[in-house]
Short mmCIF file of C-alpha atoms in Angstrom, two decimals:
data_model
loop_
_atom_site.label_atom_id
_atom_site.label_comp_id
_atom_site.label_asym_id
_atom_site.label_seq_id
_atom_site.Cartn_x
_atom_site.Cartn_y
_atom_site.Cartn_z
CA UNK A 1 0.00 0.00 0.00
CA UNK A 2 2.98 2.51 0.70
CA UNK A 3 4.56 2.66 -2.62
CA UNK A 4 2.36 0.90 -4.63
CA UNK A 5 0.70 1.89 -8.20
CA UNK A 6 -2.29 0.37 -9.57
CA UNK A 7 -1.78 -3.14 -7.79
CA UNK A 8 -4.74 -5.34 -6.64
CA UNK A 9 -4.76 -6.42 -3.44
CA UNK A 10 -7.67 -8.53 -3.50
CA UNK A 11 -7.26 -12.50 -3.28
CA UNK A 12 -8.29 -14.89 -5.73
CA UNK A 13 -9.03 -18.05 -4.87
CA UNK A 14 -8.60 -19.78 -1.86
CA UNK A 15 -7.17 -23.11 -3.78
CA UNK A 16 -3.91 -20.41 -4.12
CA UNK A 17 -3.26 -20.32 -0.55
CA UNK A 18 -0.35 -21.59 1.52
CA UNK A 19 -1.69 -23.52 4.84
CA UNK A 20 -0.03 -23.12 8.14
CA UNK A 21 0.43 -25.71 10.57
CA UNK A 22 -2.06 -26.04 13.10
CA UNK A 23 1.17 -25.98 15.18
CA UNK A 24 1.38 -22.35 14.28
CA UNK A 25 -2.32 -21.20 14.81
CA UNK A 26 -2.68 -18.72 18.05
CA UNK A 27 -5.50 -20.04 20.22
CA UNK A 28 -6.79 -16.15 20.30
CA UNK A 29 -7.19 -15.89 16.82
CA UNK A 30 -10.28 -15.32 14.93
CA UNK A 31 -11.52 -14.14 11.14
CA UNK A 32 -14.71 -12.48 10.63
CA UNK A 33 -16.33 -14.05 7.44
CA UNK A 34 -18.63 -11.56 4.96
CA UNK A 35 -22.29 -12.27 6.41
CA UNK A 36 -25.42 -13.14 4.12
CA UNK A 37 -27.94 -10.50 3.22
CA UNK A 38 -31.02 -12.09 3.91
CA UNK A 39 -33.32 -8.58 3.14
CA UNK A 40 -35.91 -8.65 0.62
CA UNK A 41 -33.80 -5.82 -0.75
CA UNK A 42 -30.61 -6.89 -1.87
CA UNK A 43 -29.98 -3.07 -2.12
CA UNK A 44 -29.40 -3.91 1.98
CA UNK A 45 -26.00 -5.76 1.08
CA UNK A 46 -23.99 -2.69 1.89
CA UNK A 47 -25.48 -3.30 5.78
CA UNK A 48 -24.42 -6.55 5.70
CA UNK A 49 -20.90 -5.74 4.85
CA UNK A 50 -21.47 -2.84 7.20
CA UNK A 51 -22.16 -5.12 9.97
CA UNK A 52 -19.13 -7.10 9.43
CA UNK A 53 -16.51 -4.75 8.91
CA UNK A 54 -17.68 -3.02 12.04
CA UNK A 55 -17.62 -5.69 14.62
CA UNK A 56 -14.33 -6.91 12.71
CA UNK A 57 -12.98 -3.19 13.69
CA UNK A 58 -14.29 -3.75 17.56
CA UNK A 59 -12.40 -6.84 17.62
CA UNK A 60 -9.45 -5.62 15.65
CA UNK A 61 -8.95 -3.17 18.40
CA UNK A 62 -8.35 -6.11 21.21
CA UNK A 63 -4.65 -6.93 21.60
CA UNK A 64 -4.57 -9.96 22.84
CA UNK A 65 -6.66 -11.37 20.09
CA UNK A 66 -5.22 -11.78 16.41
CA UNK A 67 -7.89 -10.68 14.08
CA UNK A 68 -7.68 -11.22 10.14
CA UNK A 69 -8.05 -8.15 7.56
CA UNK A 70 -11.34 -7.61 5.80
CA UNK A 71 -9.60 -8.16 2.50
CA UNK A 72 -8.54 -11.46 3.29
CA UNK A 73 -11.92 -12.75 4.26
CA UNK A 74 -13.67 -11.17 1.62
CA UNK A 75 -13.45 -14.23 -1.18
CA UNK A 76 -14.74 -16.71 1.17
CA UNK A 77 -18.19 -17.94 1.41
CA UNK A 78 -20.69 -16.68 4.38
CA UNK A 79 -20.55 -20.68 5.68
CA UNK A 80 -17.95 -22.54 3.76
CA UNK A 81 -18.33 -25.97 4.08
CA UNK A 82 -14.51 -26.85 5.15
CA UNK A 83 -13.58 -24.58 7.90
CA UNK A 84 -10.53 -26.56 8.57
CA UNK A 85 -8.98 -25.30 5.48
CA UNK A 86 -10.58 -22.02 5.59
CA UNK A 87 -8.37 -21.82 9.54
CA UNK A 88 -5.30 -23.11 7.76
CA UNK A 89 -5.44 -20.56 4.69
CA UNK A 90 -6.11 -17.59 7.37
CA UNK A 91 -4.20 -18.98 10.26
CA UNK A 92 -6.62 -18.44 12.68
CA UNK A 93 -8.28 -21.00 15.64
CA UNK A 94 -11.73 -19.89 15.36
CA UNK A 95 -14.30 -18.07 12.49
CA UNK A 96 -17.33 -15.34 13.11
CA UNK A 97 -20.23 -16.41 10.68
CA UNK A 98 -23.48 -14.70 10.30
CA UNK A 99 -26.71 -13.09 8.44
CA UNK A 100 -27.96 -9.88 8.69
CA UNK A 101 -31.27 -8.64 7.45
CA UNK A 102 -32.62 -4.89 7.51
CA UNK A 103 -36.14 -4.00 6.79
CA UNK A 104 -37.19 -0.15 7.66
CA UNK A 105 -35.76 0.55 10.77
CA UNK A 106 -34.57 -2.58 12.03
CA UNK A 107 -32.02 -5.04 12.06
CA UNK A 108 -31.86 -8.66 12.56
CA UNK A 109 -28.37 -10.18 13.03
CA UNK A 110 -28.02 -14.08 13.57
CA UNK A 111 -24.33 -15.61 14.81
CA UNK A 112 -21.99 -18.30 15.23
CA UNK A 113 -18.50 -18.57 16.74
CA UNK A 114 -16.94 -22.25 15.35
CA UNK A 115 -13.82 -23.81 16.34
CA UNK A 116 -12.29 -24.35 12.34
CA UNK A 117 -10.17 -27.28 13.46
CA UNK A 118 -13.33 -29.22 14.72
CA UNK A 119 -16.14 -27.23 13.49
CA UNK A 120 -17.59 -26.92 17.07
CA UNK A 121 -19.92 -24.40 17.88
CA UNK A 122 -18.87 -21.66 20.29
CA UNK A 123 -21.64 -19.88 20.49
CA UNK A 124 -24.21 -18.62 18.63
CA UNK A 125 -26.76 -15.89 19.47
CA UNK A 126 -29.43 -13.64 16.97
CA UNK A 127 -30.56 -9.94 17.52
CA UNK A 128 -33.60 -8.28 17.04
CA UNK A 129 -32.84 -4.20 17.00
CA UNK A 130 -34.00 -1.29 15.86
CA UNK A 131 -31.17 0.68 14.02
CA UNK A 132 -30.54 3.19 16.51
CA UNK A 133 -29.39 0.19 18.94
CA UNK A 134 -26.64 -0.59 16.40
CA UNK A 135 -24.06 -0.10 18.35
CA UNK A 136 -24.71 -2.09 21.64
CA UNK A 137 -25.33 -5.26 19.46
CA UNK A 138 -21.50 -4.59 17.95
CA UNK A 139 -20.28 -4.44 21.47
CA UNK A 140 -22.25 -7.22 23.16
CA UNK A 141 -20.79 -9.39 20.18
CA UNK A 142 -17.31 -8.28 20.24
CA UNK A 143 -17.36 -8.86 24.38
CA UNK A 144 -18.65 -11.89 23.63
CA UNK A 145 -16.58 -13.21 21.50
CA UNK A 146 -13.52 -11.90 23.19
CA UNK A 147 -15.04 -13.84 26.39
CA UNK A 148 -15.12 -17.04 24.28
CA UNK A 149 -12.03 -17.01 23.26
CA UNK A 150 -10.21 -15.70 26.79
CA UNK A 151 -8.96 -12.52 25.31
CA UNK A 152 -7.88 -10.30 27.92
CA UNK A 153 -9.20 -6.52 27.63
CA UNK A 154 -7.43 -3.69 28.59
CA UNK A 155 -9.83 -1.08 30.49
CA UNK A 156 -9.16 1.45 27.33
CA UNK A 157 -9.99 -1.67 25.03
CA UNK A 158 -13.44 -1.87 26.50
CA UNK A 159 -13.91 2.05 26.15
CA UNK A 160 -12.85 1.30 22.54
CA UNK A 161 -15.21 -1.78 22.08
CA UNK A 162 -18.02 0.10 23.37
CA UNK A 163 -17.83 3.37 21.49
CA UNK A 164 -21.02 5.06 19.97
CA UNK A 165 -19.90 6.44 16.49
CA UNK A 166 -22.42 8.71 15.95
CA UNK A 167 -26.29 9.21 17.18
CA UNK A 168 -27.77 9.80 14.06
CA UNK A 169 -29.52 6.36 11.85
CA UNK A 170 -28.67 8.98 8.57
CA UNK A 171 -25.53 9.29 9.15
CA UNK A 172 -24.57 5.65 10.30
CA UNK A 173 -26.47 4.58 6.58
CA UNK A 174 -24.37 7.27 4.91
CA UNK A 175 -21.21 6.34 5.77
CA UNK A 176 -21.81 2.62 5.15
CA UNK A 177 -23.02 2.74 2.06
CA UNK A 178 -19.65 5.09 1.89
CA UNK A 179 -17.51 2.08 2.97
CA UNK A 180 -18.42 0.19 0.04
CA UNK A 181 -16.49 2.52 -2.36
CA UNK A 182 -13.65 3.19 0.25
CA UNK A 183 -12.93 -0.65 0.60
CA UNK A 184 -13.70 -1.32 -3.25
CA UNK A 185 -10.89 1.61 -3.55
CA UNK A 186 -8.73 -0.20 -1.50
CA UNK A 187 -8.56 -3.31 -2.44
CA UNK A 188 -7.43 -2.35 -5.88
CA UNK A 189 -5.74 1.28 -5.72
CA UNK A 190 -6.21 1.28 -9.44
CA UNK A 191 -10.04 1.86 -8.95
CA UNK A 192 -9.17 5.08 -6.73
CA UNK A 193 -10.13 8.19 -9.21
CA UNK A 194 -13.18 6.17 -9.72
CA UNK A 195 -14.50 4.88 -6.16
CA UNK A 196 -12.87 7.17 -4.32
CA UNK A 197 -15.02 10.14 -4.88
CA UNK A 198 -17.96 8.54 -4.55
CA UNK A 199 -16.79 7.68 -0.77
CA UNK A 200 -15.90 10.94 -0.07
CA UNK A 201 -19.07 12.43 -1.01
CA UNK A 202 -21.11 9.75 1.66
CA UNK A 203 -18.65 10.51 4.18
CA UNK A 204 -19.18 14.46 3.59
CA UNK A 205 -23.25 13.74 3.76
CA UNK A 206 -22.61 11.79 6.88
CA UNK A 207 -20.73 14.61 8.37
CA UNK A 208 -23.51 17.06 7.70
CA UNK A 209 -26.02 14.59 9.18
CA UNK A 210 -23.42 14.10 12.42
CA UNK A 211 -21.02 16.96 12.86
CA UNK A 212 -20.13 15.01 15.96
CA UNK A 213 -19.21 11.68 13.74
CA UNK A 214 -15.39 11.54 14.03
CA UNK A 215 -15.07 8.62 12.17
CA UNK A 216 -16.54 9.39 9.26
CA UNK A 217 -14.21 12.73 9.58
CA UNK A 218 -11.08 9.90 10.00
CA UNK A 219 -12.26 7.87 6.95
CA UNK A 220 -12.69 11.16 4.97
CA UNK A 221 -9.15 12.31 5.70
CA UNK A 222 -7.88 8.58 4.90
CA UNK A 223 -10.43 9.00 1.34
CA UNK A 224 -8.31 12.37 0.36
CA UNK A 225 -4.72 10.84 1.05
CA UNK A 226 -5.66 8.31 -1.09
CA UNK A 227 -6.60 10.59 -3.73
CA UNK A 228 -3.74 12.52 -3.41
CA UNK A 229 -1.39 9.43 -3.59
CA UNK A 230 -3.31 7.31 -5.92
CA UNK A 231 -5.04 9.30 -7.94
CA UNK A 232 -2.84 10.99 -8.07
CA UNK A 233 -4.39 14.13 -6.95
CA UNK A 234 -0.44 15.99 -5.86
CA UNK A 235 -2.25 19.26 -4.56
CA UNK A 236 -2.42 21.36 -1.69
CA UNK A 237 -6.03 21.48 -1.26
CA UNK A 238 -6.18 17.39 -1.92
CA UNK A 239 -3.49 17.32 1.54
CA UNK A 240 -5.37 20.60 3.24
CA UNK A 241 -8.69 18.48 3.09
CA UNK A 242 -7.05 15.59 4.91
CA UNK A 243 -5.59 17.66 7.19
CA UNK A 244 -8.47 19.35 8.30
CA UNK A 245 -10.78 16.26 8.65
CA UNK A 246 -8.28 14.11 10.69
CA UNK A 247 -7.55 17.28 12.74
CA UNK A 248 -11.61 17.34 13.53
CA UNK A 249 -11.92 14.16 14.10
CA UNK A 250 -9.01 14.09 16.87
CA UNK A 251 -11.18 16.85 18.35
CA UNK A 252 -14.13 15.11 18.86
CA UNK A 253 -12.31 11.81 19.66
CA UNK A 254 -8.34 12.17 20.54
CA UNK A 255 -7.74 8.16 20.56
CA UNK A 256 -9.35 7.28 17.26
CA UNK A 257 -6.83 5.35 15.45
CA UNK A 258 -8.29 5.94 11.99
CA UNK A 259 -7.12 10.00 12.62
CA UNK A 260 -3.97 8.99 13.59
CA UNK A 261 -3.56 7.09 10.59
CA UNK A 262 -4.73 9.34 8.26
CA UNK A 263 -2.29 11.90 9.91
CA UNK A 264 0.52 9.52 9.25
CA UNK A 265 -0.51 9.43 5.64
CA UNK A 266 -0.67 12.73 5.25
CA UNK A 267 2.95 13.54 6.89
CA UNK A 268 4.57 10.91 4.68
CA UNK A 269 2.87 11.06 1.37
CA UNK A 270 2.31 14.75 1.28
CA UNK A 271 5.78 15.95 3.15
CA UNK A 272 8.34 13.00 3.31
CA UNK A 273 8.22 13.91 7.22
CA UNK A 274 8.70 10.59 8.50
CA UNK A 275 9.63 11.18 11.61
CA UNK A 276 5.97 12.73 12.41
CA UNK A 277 4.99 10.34 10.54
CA UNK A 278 5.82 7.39 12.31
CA UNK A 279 4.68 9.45 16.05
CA UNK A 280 1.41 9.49 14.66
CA UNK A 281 1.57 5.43 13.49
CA UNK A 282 2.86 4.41 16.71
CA UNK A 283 -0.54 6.68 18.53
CA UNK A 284 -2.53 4.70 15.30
CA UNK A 285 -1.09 1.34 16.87
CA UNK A 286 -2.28 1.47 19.94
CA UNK A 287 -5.57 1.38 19.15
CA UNK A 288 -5.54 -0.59 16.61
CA UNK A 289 -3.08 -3.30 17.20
CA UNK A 290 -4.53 -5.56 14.52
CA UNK A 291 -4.12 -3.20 11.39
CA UNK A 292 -2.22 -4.67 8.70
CA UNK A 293 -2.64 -0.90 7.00
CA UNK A 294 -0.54 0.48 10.08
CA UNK A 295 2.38 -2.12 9.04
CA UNK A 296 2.75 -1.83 6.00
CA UNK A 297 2.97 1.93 6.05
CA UNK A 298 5.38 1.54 8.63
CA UNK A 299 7.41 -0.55 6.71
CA UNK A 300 7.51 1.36 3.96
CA UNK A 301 8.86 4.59 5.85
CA UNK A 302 11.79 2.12 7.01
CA UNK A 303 11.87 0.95 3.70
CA UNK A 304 12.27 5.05 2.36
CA UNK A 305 15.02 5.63 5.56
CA UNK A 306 17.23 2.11 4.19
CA UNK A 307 16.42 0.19 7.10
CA UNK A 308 15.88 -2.86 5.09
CA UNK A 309 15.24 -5.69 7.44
CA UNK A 310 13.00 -3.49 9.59
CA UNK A 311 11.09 -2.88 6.16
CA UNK A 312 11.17 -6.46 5.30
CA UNK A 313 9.75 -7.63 9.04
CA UNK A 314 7.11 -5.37 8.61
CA UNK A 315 5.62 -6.48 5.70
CA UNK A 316 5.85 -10.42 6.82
CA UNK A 317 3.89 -8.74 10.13
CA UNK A 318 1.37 -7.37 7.91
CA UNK A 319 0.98 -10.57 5.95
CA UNK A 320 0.24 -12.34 9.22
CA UNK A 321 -2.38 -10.07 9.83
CA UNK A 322 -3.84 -10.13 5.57
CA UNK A 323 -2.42 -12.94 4.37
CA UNK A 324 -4.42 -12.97 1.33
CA UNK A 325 -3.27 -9.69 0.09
CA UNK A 326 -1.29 -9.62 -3.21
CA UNK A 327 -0.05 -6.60 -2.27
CA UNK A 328 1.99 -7.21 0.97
CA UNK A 329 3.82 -10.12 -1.34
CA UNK A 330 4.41 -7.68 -3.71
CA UNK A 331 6.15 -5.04 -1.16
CA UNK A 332 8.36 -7.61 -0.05
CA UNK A 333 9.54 -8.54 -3.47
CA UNK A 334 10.12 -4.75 -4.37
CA UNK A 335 12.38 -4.40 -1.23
CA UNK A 336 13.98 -8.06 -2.01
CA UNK A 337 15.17 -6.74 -5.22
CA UNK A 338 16.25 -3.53 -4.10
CA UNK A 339 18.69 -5.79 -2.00
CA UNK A 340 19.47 -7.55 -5.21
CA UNK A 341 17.92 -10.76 -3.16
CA UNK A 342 16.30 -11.77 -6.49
CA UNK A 343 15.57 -15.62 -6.08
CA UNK A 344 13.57 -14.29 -2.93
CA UNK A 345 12.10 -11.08 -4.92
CA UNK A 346 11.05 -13.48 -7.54
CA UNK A 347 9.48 -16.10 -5.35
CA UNK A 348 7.34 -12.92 -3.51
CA UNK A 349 6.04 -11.61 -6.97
CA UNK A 350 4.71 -15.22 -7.78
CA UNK A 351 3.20 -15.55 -4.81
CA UNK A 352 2.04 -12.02 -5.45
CA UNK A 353 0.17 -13.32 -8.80
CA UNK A 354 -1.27 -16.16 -7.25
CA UNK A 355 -3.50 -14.24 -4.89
CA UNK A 356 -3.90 -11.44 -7.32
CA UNK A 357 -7.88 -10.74 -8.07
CA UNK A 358 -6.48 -9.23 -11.55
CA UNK A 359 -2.95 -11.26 -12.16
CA UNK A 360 -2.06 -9.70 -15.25
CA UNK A 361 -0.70 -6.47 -12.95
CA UNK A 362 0.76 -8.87 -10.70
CA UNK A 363 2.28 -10.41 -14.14
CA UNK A 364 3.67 -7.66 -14.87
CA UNK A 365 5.19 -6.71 -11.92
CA UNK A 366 6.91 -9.67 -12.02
CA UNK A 367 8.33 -9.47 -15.71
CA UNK A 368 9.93 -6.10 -14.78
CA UNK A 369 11.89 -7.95 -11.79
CA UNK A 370 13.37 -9.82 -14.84
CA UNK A 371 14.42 -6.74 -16.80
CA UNK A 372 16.32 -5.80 -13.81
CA UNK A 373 17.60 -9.22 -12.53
CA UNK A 374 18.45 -10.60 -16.49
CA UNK A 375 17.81 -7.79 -18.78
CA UNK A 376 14.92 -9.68 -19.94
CA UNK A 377 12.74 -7.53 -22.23
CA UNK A 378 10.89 -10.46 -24.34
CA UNK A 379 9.36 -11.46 -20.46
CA UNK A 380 8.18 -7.77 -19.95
CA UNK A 381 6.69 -7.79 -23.66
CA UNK A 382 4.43 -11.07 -23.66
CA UNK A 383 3.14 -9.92 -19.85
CA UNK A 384 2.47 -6.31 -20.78
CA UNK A 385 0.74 -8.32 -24.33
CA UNK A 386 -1.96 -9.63 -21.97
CA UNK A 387 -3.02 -6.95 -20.51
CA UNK A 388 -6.40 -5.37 -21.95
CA UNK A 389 -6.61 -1.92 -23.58
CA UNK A 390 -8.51 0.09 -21.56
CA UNK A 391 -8.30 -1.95 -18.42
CA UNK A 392 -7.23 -0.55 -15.01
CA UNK A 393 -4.29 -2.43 -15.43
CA UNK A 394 -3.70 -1.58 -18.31
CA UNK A 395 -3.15 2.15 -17.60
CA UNK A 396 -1.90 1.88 -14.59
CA UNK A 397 1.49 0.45 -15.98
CA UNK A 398 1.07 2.70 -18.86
CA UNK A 399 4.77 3.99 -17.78
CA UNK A 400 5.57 0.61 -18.55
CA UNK A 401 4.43 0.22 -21.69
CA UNK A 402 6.64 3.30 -22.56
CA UNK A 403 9.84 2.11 -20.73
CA UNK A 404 9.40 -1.10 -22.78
CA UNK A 405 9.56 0.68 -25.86
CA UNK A 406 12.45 2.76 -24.61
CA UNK A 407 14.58 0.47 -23.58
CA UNK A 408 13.74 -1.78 -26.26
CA UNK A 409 15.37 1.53 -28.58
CA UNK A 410 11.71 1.20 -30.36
CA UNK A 411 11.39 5.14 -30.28
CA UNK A 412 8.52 5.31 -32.15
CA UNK A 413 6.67 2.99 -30.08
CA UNK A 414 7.28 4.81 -26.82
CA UNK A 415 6.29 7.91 -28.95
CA UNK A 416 2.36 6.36 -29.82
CA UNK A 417 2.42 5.45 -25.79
CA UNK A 418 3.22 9.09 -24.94
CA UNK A 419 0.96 10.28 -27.80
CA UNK A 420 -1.90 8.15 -27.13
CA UNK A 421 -2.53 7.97 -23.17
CA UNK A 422 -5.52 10.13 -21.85
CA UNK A 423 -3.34 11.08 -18.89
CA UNK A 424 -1.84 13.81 -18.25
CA UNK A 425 0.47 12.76 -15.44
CA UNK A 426 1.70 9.15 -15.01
CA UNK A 427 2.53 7.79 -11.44
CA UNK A 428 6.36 5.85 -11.68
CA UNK A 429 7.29 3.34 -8.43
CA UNK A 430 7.50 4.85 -5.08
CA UNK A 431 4.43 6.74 -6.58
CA UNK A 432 6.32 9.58 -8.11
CA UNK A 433 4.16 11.66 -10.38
CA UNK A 434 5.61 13.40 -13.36
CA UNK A 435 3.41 15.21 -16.62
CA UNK A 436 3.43 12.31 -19.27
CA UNK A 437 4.23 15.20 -21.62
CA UNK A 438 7.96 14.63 -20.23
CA UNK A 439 8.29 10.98 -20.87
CA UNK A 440 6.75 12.31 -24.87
CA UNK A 441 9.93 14.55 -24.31
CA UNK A 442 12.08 11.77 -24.09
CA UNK A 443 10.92 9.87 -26.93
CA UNK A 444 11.32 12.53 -29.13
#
């Protein structure tokens, strides 16, 4: 996520996936599988995924539990059959399955807790709530299942589980319907100038609903950085937006982790100031001790300062926490190769195209290794070849497509890629942005 340009970070299928030991499994793990939609309106699947992400956030923010990233979990079933597996794949002793239906003003949420290494059942409960009791079903669950599974809370960790986001139904809808786009946006950073906007616009309506509602301020702020880095957006109003809406949000809520976050995005993506930077991460970590996110932007600000093996651990810590993310895979081959480990750089990108939604960017990725490991061109050709015009992949390696050409000495070639892309600036590796006018210059 730190330095990365178009990738997709959304898993494939679970057949891909690399089982751990049982051995290896924490006891106080658990993944929170996407829940059924069981309204008449299948409109309502945004509250479903609502519902989950939310009480996957409660738990997240338990230390003493290990808790699995929302893009991991996301390709799985609502009740797949072989939970065993589905523990192995994740690494985790223990899976959150439900159903959630919404009809008006109410809510009706149905759960189980299984053991995945003997498909016991935990526990199981349902509730029956009007909207505007949201909230204490999210905590009574997350207690509950940190109870289960003997998860020690912190007093702050209960303050945390038992927060009240905002008062207001509206605003609650808005900014859940929001997190659709924001997590569609980041699972595959090449769908940012397209999903991205449409978040920020719920999260602004939420805000107007709730001025009090710091996290949709936090998620806002979060929205812009990724605008401004993936867009790529460079300007000073993109960054002053951010700014302004993690600064409110730490007003109305000084712990929320989200703000901090967004505040560490902001001081290393828009200023290079890692040193703030990394403050804010470490206030970010705290509460949210689970956050593969907070990782991997950590290691890639050790990664930017040459402290390689810090860089390195903190990817493989991130890919404990999502290990079905592409893109963690594809960080640590990027940092492999800039320590000319290329055996190792190579075996990360594969692994990187194996859990790729869209492996033809993964592809890629890899065939570029190979121009700088073996000076291999013909690899970079034939993967760039199956890539589809038009695609999201397909223009976001567009700088690809002209360094191909280039270094191929196929002037004319790079020329029509200059010529021909509808962008005006392209975004290199490490995300730098320069007017694709410039690379035209250097065809010519």
């Amino acid at each position: 996520e730190g330095d990365s340009t178009g990738a997709s970070t959304m898993p494939s299928s679970p057949a891909n996936a690399a089982p751990q030991s049982v051995a290896a499994i924490p006891a106080k793990s658990i993944a929170v599988l996407p829940f059924d939609n069981l309204s008449d309106e299948k409109a309502n699947a945004y509250f479903a995924t609502g519902m989950q992400d939310e009480i996957l956030t409660r738990l997240a923010g338990i230390g003493d539990l290990k808790v699995i990233s929302r893009t991991s979990t996301a390709q799985y079933a609502s009740h797949p059959t072989d939970l065993k597996t589905v523990g192995h794949q994740l690494g985790v002793a223990a899976v959150l399955e439900g159903s959630v239906q919404k009809a008006g003003d109410k809510a009706h949420i149905n759960l189980q807790l299984i053991d995945t290494q003997n498909d016991r059942h935990l526990w199981a409960d349902s509730y029956d709530r009007e909207l505007k009791d949201i909230f204490a079903v999210e905590r009574d669950i997350a207690e509950k299942v940190a109870e289960i599974l003997k998860a020690k809370l912190l007093p702050e960790e209960i303050a945390r589980v038992a927060v009240v986001s905002t008062q207001s139904t509206e605003a609650h809808d808005l900014f859940l319907r929001g997190m659709v786009y924001f997590n569609r946006a980041n699972d595959q950073f090449a769908l940012t100038p397209t999903e991205m906007p449409q978040a920020i616009a719920l999260f602004e309506q939420a805000r107007a609903k709730d001025p009090q509602f710091a996290q949709a301020d936090a998620n806002l702020a979060t929205a812009h950085m990724n605008m401004y880095w993936f867009g790529p957006d460079r300007t000073a109003g993109r960054l002053a937006a951010a700014k302004s809406a993690a600064e409110q949000a730490l007003a109305r809520q000084p712990d929320l982790g989200e703000a901090h976050y967004a505040l560490a995005l902001y001081h290393y993506w828009g200023f290079r100031d890692y040193t703030l930077a990394s403050q804010q991460l470490e206030l970010a970590r705290k509460n949210k001790p689970n956050d593969a996110d907070v990782e991997t932007i950590a290691a890639s600000i050790a990664r930017r300062q040459a402290q390689w093996e810090r860089s390195l651990a903190g990817y493989r810590q991130a890919a404990l926490l999502n290990p079905r993310a592409s893109i963690t895979h594809f960080l640590i081959g990027e940092t492999s190769m800039q320590l000319r480990r290329y055996a190792e750089a190579e075996a990360a990108h594969t692994r990187a195209v194996e859990l790729a939604a869209d492996p033809g960017a993964a592809l890629v990725r890899r065939a570029d290794l190979g121009v700088t490991w073996k000076g291999d061109l013909a690899a970079l050709h034939a993967a760039l070849d199956t890539l589809t015009p038009g695609s999201d992949a397909y223009s976001g390696n567009i700088h690809l497509f002209f360094r191909a050409a280039f270094w191929s000495r196929d002037y004319a070639a790079a020329i029509k890629v200059a010529e021909s892309s509808p962008r005006d600036n392209w975004a290199e590796y490490g995300n730098i942005v320069l007017p694709r006018k410039l690379y035209l210059a250097q065809a010519l």
